[in-house]
Coordinates of C-alpha atoms in Angstrom, one line a residue:
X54 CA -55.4 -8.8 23.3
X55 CA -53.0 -6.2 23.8
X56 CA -49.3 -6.9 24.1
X57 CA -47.2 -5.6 26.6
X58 CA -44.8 -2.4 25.8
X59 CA -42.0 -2.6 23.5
X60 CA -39.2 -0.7 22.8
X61 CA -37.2 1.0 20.2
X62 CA -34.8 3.2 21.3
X63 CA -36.9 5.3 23.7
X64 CA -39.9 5.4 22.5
X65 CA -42.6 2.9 24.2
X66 CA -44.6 0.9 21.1
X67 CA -47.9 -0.6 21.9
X68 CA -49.3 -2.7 19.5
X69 CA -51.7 -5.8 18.8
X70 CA -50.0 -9.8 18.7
X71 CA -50.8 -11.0 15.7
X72 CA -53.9 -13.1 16.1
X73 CA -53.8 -16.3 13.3
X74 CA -49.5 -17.5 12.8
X75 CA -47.5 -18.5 15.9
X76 CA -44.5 -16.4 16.3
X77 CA -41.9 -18.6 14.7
X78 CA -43.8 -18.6 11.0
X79 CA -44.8 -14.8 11.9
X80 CA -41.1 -13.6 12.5
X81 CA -39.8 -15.6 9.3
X82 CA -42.5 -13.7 6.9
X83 CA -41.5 -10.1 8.3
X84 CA -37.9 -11.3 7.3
X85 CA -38.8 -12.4 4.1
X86 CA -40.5 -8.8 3.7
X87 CA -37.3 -7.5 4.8
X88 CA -35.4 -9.4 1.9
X89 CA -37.4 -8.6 -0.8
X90 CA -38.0 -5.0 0.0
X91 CA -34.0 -4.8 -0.1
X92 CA -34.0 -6.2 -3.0
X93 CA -36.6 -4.8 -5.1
X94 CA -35.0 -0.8 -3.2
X95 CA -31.2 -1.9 -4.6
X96 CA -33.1 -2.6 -8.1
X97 CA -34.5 1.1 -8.1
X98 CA -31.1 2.6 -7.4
X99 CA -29.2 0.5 -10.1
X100 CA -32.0 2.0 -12.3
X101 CA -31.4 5.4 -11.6
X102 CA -27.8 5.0 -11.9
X103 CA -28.0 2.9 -15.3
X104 CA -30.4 5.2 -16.9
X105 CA -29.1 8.3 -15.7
X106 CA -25.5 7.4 -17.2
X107 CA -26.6 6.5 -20.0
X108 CA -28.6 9.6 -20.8
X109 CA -26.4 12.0 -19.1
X110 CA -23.1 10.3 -20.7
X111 CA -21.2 10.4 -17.4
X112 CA -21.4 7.8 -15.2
X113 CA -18.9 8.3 -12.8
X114 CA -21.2 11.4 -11.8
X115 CA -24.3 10.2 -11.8
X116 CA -22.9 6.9 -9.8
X117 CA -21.7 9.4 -7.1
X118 CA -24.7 11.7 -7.0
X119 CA -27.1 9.1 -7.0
X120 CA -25.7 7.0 -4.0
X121 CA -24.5 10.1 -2.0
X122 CA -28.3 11.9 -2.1
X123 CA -30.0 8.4 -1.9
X124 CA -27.5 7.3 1.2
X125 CA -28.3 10.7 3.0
X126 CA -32.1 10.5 2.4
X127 CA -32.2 7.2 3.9
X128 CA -30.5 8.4 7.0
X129 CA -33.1 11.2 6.6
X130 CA -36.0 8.3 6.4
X131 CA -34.9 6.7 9.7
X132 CA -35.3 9.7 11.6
X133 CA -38.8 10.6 10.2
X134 CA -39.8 6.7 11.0
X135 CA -39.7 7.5 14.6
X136 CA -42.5 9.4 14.4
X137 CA -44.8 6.4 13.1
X138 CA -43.5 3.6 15.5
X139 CA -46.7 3.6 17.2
X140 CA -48.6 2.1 14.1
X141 CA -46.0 0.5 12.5
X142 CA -47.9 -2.2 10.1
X143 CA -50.4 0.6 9.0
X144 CA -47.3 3.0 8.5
X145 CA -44.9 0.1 6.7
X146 CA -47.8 -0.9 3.9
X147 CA -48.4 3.2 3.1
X148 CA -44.7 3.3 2.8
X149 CA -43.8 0.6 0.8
X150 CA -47.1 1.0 -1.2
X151 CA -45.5 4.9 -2.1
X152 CA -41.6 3.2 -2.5
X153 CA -43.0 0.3 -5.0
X154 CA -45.3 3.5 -7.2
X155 CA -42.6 5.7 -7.2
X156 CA -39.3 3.1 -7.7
X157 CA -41.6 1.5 -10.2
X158 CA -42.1 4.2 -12.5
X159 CA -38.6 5.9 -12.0
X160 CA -37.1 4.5 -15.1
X161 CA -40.6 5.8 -17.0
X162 CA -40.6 9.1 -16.1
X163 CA -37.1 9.7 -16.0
X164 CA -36.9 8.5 -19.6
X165 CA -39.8 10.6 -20.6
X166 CA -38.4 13.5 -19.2
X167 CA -34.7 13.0 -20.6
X168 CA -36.8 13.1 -23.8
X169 CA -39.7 15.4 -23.8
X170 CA -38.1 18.3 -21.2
X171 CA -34.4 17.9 -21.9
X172 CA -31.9 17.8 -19.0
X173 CA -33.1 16.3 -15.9
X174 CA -30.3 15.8 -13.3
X175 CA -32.9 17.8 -10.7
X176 CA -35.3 14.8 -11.3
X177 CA -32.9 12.6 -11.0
X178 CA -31.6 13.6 -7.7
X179 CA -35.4 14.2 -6.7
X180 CA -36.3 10.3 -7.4
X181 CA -32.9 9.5 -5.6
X182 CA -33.9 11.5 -2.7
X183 CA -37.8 10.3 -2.3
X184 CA -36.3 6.7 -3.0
X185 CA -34.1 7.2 0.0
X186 CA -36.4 8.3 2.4
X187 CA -38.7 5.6 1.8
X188 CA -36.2 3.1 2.4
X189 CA -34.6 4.2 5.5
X190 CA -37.8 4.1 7.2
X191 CA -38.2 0.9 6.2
X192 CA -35.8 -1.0 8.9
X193 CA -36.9 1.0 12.5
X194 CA -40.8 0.0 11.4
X195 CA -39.4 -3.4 10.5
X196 CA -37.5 -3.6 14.0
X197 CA -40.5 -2.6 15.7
X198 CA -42.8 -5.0 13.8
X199 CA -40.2 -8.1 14.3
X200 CA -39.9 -7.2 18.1
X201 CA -44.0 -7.1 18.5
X202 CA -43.9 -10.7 16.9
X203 CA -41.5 -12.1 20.1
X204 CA -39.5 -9.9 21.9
X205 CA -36.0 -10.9 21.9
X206 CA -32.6 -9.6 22.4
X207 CA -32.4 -6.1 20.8
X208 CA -28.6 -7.1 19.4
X209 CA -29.9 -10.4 17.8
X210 CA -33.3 -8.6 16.1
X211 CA -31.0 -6.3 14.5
X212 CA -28.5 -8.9 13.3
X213 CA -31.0 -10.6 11.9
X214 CA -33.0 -8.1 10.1
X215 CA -30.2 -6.5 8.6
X216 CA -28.8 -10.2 7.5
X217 CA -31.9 -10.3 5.7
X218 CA -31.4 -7.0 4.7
X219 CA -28.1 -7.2 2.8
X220 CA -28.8 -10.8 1.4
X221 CA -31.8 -9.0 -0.3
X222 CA -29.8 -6.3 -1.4
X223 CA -27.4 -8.9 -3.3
X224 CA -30.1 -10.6 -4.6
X225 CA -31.7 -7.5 -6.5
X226 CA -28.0 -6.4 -7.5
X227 CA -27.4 -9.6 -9.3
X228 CA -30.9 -9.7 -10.3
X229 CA -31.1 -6.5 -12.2
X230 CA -27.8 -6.8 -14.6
X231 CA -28.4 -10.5 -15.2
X232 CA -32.5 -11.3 -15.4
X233 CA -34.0 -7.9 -15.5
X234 CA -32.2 -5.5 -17.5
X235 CA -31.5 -8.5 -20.3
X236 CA -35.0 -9.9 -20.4
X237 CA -37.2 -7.2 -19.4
X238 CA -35.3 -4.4 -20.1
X239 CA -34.8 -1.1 -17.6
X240 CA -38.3 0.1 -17.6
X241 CA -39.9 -3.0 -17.4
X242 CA -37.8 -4.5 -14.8
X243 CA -38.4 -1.5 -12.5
X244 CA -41.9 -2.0 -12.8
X245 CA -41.9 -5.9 -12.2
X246 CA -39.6 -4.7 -9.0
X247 CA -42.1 -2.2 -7.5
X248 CA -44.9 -5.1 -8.5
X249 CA -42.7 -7.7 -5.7
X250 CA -42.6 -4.7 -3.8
X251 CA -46.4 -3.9 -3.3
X252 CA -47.2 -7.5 -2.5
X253 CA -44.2 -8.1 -0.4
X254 CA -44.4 -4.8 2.0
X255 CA -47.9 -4.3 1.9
X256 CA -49.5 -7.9 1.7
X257 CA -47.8 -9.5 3.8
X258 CA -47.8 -7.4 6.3
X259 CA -51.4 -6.0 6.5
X260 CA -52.5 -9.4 6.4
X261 CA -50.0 -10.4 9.0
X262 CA -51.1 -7.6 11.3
X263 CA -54.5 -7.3 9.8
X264 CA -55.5 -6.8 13.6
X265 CA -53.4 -3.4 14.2
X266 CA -55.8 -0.7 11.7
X267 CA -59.1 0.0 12.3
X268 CA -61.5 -1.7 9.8
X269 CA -62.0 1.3 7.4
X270 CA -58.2 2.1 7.9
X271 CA -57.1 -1.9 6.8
X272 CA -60.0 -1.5 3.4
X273 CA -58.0 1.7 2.9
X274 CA -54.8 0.1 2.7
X275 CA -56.0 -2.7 0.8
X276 CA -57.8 -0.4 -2.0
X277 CA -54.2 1.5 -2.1
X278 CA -52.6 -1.3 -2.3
X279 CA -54.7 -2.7 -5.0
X280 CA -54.9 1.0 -6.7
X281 CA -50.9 0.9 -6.7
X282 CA -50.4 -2.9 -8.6
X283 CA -53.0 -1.6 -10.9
X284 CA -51.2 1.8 -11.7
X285 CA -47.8 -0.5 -12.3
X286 CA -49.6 -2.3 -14.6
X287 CA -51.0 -0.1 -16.9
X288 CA -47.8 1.4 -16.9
X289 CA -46.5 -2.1 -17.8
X290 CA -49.1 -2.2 -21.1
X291 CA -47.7 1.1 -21.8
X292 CA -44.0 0.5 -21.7
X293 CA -43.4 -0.2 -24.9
X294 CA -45.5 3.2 -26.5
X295 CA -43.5 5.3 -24.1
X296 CA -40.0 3.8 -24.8
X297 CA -40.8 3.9 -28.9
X298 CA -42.1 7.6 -28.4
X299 CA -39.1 8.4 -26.2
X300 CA -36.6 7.0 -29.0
X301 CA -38.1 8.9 -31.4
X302 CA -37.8 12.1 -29.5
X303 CA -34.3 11.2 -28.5
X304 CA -33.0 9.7 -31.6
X305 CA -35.3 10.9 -34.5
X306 CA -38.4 9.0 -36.1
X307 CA -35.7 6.7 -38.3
X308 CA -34.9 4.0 -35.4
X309 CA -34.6 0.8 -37.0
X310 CA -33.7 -1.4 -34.3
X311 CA -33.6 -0.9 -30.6
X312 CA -32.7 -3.6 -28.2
X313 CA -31.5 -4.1 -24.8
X314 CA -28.3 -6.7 -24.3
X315 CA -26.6 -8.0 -21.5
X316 CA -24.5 -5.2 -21.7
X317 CA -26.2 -2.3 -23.2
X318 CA -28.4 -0.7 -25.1
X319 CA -28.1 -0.7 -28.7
X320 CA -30.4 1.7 -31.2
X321 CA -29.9 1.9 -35.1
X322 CA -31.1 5.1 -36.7
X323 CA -31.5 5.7 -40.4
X324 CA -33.0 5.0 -43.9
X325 CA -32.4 1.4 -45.4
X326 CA -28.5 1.7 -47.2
X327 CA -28.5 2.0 -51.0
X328 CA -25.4 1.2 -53.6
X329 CA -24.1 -0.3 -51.0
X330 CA -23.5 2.7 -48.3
X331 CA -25.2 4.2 -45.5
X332 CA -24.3 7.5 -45.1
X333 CA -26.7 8.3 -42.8
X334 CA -26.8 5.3 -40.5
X335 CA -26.1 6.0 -36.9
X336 CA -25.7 3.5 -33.8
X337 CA -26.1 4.5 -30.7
X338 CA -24.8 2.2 -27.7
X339 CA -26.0 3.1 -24.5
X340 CA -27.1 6.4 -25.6
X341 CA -23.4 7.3 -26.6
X342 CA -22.8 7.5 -30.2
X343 CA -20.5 5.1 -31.5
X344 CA -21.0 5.0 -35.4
X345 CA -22.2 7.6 -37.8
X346 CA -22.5 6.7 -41.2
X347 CA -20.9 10.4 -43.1
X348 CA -18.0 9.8 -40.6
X349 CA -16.8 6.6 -40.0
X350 CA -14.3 5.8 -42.7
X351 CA -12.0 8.7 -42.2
X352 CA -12.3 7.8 -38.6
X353 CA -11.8 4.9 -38.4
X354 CA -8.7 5.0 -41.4
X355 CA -7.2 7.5 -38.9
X356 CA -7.0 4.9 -36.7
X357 CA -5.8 2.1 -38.4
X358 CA -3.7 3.6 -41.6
X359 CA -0.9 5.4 -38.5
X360 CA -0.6 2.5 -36.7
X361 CA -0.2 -0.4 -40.1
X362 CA 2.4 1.9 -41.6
X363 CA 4.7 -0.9 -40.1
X364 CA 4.5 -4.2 -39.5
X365 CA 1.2 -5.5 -39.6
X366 CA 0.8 -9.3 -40.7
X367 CA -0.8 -10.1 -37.0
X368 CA -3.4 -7.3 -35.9
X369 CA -5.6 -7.1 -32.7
X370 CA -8.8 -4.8 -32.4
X371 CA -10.2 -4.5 -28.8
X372 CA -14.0 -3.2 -28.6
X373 CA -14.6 -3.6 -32.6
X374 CA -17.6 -5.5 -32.5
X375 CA -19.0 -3.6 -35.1
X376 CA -16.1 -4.5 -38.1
X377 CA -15.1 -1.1 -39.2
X378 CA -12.4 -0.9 -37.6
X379 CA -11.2 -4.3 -39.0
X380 CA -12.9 -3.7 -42.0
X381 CA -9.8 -0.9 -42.4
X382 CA -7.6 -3.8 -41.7
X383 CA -8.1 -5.9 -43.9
X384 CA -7.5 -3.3 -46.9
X385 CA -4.1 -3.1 -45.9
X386 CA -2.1 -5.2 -47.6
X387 CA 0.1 -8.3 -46.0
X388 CA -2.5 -8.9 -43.5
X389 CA -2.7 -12.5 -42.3
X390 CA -4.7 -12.9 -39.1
X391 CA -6.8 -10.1 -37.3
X392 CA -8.8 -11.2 -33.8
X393 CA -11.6 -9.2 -32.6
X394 CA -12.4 -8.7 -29.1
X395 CA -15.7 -7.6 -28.5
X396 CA -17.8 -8.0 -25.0
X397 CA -21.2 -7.8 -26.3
X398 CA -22.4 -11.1 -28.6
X399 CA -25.7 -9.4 -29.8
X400 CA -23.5 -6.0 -31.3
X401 CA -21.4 -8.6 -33.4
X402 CA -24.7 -10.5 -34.4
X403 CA -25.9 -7.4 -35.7
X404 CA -22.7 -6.2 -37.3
X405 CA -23.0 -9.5 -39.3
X406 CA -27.1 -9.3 -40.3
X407 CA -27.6 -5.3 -40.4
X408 CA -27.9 -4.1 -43.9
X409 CA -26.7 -1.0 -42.5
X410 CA -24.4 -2.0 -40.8
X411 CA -22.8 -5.0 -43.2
X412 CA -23.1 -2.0 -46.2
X413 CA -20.7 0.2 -44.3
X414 CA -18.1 -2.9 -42.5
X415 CA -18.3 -5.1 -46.0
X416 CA -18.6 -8.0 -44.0
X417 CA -15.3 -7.7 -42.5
X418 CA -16.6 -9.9 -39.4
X419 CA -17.0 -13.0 -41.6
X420 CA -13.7 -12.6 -43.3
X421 CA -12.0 -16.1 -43.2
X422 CA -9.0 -14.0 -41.9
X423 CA -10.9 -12.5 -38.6
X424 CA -11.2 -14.4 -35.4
X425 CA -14.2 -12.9 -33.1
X426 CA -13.8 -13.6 -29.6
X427 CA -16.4 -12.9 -27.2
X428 CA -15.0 -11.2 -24.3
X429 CA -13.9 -8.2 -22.3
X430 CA -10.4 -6.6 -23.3
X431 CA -9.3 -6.9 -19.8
X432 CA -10.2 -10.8 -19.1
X433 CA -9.1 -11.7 -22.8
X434 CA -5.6 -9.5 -22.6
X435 CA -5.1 -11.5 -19.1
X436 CA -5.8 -15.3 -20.9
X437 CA -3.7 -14.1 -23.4
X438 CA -0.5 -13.0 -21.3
X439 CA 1.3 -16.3 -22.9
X440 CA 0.2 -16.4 -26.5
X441 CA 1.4 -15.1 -30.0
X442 CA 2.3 -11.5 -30.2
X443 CA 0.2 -9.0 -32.2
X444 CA 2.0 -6.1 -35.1
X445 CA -0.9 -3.5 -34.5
X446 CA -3.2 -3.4 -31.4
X447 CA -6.1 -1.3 -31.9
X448 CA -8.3 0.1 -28.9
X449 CA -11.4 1.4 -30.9
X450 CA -14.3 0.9 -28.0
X451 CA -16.4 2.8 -24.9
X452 CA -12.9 2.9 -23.5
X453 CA -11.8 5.6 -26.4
X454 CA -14.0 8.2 -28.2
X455 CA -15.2 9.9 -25.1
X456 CA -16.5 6.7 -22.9
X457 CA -15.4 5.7 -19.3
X458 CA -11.2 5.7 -19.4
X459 CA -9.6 2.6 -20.0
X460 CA -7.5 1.2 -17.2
X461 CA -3.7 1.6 -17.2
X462 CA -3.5 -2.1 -16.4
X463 CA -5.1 -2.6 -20.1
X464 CA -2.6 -0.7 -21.4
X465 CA -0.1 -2.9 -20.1
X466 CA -1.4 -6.1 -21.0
X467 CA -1.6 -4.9 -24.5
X468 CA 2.1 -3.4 -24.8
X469 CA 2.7 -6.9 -23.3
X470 CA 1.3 -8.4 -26.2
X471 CA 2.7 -6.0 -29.0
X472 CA 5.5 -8.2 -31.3
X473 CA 8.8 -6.4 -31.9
X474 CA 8.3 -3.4 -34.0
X475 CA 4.8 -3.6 -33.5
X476 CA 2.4 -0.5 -32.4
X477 CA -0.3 0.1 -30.5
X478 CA -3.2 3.1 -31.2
X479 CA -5.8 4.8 -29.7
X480 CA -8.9 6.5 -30.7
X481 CA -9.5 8.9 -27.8
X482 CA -12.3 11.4 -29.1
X483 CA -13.0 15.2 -29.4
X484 CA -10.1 17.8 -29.7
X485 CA -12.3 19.5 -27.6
X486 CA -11.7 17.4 -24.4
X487 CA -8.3 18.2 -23.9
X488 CA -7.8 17.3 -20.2
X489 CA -8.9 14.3 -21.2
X490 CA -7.2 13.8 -23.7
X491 CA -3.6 14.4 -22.2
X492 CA -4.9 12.2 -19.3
X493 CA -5.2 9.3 -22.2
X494 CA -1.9 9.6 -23.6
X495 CA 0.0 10.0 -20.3
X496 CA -1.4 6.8 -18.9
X497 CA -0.8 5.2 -22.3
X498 CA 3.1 6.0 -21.9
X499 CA 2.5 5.2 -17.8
X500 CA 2.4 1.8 -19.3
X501 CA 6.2 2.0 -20.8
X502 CA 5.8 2.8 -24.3
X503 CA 6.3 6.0 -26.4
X504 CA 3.8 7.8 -28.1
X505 CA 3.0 10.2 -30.9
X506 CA -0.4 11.6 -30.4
X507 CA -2.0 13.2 -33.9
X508 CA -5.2 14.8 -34.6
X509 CA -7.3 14.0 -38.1
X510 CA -10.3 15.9 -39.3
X511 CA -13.4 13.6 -39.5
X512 CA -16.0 16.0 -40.8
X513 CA -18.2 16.7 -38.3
X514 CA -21.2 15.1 -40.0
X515 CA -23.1 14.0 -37.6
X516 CA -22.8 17.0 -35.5
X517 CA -19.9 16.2 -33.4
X518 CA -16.3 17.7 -33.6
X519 CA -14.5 17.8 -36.4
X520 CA -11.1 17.1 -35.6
X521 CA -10.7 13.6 -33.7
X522 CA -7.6 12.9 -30.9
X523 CA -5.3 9.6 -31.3
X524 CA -2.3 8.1 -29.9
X525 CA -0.1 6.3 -31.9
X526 CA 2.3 4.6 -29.4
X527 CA 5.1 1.9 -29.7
X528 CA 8.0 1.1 -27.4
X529 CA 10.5 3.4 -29.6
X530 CA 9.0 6.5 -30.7
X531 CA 6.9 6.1 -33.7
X532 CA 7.5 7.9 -36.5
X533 CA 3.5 9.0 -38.1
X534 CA 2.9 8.4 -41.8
X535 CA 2.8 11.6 -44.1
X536 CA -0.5 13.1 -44.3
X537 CA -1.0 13.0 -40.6
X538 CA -1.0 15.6 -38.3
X539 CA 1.1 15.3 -35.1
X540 CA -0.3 17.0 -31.5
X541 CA 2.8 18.7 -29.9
X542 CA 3.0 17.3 -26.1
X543 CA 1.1 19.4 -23.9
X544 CA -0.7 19.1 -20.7
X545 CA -3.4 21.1 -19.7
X546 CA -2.9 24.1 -17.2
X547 CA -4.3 22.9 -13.5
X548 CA -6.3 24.5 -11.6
X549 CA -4.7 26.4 -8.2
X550 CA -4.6 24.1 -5.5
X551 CA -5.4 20.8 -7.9
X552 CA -2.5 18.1 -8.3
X553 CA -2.8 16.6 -12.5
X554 CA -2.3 13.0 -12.8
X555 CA -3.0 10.2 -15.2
X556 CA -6.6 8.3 -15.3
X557 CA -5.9 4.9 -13.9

């Protein structure tokens, strides 16, 4: 039987009842479609964001690229939906058959290509776009499909289906840092997404409105659908080959141990340590390098020798879950209590078992004298407004050394913190970055103290830079230690028509 006209917007939409669910459970299971297609499309876009900030190093950009082109290209899907309202079940399983193939594999191939082709931002945007598209011509088919269940007020059938729409959407977000990226990891989880996705969009509704395609059309759809769980997983079987291969084109054919935490990634490069070193040890967290084995100990004595040359009985290292910093610490002498903040459990579990790792920070974690503390500098600096004041604060994480800025509100708290006399330093990163740089040390004295920024040569054996930027900063001027090289106050030269001010 054929149901009488419906429409959306201004186009007329004729289209089959469906023939075996009464309209209540009918119009709940296109909702339900609606929710876990939102979900599963929010999981592909916090992939491409994760993994593209992690391989391009720069996630404020990739954050902003990604949404923008994805956000257009839905707007760009809407439009282009109006063109297959007629057949709208047959139209919604092809597209969310193509959304769960292509959000699926996203993480895959833009991994492999990151690896195997080098730079791949055009990719990136590429995925983001097709992504988009798919999506935003996801809610005019479902409006026509939930209208051709039981027509009802076009005001409520959009409230609804976009209620269902944005609870999905903070399902998946929740979903992906806290079940899928810890337990499946990136690759995997997008997979397992587009999986849901499949079964959900297609499914559901070509068996809901199994009466709308012609037979051959509705075995079609079917074998597609099929074809499409099948592709994800072989893909799925293959995940683990393709990530090891990738690794090894990314980070050499040395990787020791690569795992995926709650916060990051982590990957160890480099031969077992002998005589007690590892020269050649590198970690790499998040696909930013944060230890290398032939540079370390002059960087991380750069940062720690400045800043004990006064008092320094009480000492506080944010971000030094992997004990070199501390492990600098504690070979100053008078030191009676150093506490370790560090966000990410599973880097200090390493720090402690690594032989790599335990050969270049002796152990410095289990030192009866060090106090771990498993949290981020922001939340611990707040809980710790009202206790005992620190000699030395040391900021040695993702926050320095070229990661995203740290807030000036952490600044704050810290300078808060610091005990008469006492001093606070930063490891910022490259010489090279100069804007940046600058940007560090002015926020840094945005937060009331005075600094004394200094430069020290780190070799450059790893490939990086050579000379490494720090801020030593107290709230009198600090004097430097001999040996080290001061940084005469600066600030980069703007551009005509920009306005220069601190990262906050």
């Amino acid at each position: 039987m054929t149901a009488p006209p419906r429409i959306l917007g201004s186009t007329p939409v004729r289209g089959p009842e469906p023939s075996a669910i009464r309209p209540g459970p009918a119009r709940l299971l296109v909702l339900l479609a609606a929710f876990v297609c939102a979900a599963c499309g929010l999981v592909y876009e916090l992939e491409l964001v994760a993994l593209g900030g992690r391989l391009f190093g720069d996630p404020v950009t990739q954050t902003s690229v990604v949404l923008s082109v994805m956000v257009f290209a839905m707007g760009m899907g809407s439009l282009l939906a109006k063109r297959f309202a007629r057949r709208p079940a047959t139209s919604f399983a092809v597209v969310e058959s193509a959304l769960a193939l292509v959000g699926g594999l996203s993480g895959l191939v833009l991994y492999a290509c990151w690896a195997w082709l080098g730079q791949c931002r055009a990719v990136t945007v590429g995925l983001a776009g097709l992504i988009g598209v798919l999506i935003g011509a996801e809610i005019p088919l479902l409006m026509t499909l939930i209208q051709r269940v039981r027509r009802q007020d076009p005001g409520r059938a959009v409230a609804d289906l976009f209620a269902a729409d944005y609870v999905g959407a903070l399902v998946g977000g929740l979903a992906f840092p806290f079940l899928l990226l810890p337990v499946f990891g990136q690759a995997a989880g997008a997979l397992l997404a587009g999986g849901v996705n499949a079964v959900a969009g297609g499914v559901v509704v070509l068996w809901l409105f199994r009466d709308e395609p012609a037979r051959r059309t509705r075995l079609l759809l079917w074998a597609g659908c099929g074809l499409v769980l099948t592709t994800l997983a072989a893909a799925a079987a293959c995940t683990g080959v393709i990530e090891r291969a990738a690794r090894h084109a990314l980070y050499g054919a040395q990787v020791r141990f690569a795992g995926q935490s709650s916060h990051q990634e982590i990957v160890l490069v480099g031969d077992r340590p002998r005589a007690g070193t590892a020269p050649g040890m590198r970690l790499y967290l998040d696909g930013r390098l944060a230890v290398c084995g032939a540079d370390e100990q002059r960087l991380h004595d750069a940062l720690v020798r400045p800043a004990a040359a006064g008092p320094h009985r009480r000492v506080l290292v944010l971000d030094g879950g992997d004990g070199l910093a501390v492990r600098e610490v504690l070979r100053q002498p008078g030191v009676r209590r150093a506490v370790v903040v560090e966000p990410d459990p599973d880097l200090t579990a390493l720090a402690r078992t690594d032989p790599g790792l335990t050969a270049l920070n002796h152990r410095s974690l289990d030192d009866p004298r060090v106090r771990v503390a498993a949290s981020d500098a922001l939340s611990w600096l707040r809980g710790a407004a009202a206790g005992p004041r620190f000699d030395v604060v040391l900021l040695d994480g993702p926050g320095a050394a070229g990661g995203a800025p740290y807030p000036e509100e952490l600044y704050g708290l810290a300078a808060r913190l610091l005990a008469p006399g006492g001093r606070l330093a930063v490891r910022v990163g490259p010489l090279g970055a100069e804007r940046r740089f600058w940007a560090v040390e002015a926020t840094v004295r945005s937060a009331g103290l005075r600094t004394a920024p200094y430069d020290a040569p780190v070799g450059g054996g790893c490939g990086g830079p050579a000379d490494q930027g720090y801020v030593l900063a107290a709230r009198q001027r600090p004097a430097l230690p001999p040996g080290v090289t001061p940084l005469a106050p600066r600030r980069p030269t703007p551009a005509p028509g920009t306005l220069l001010r601190p990262l906050g």
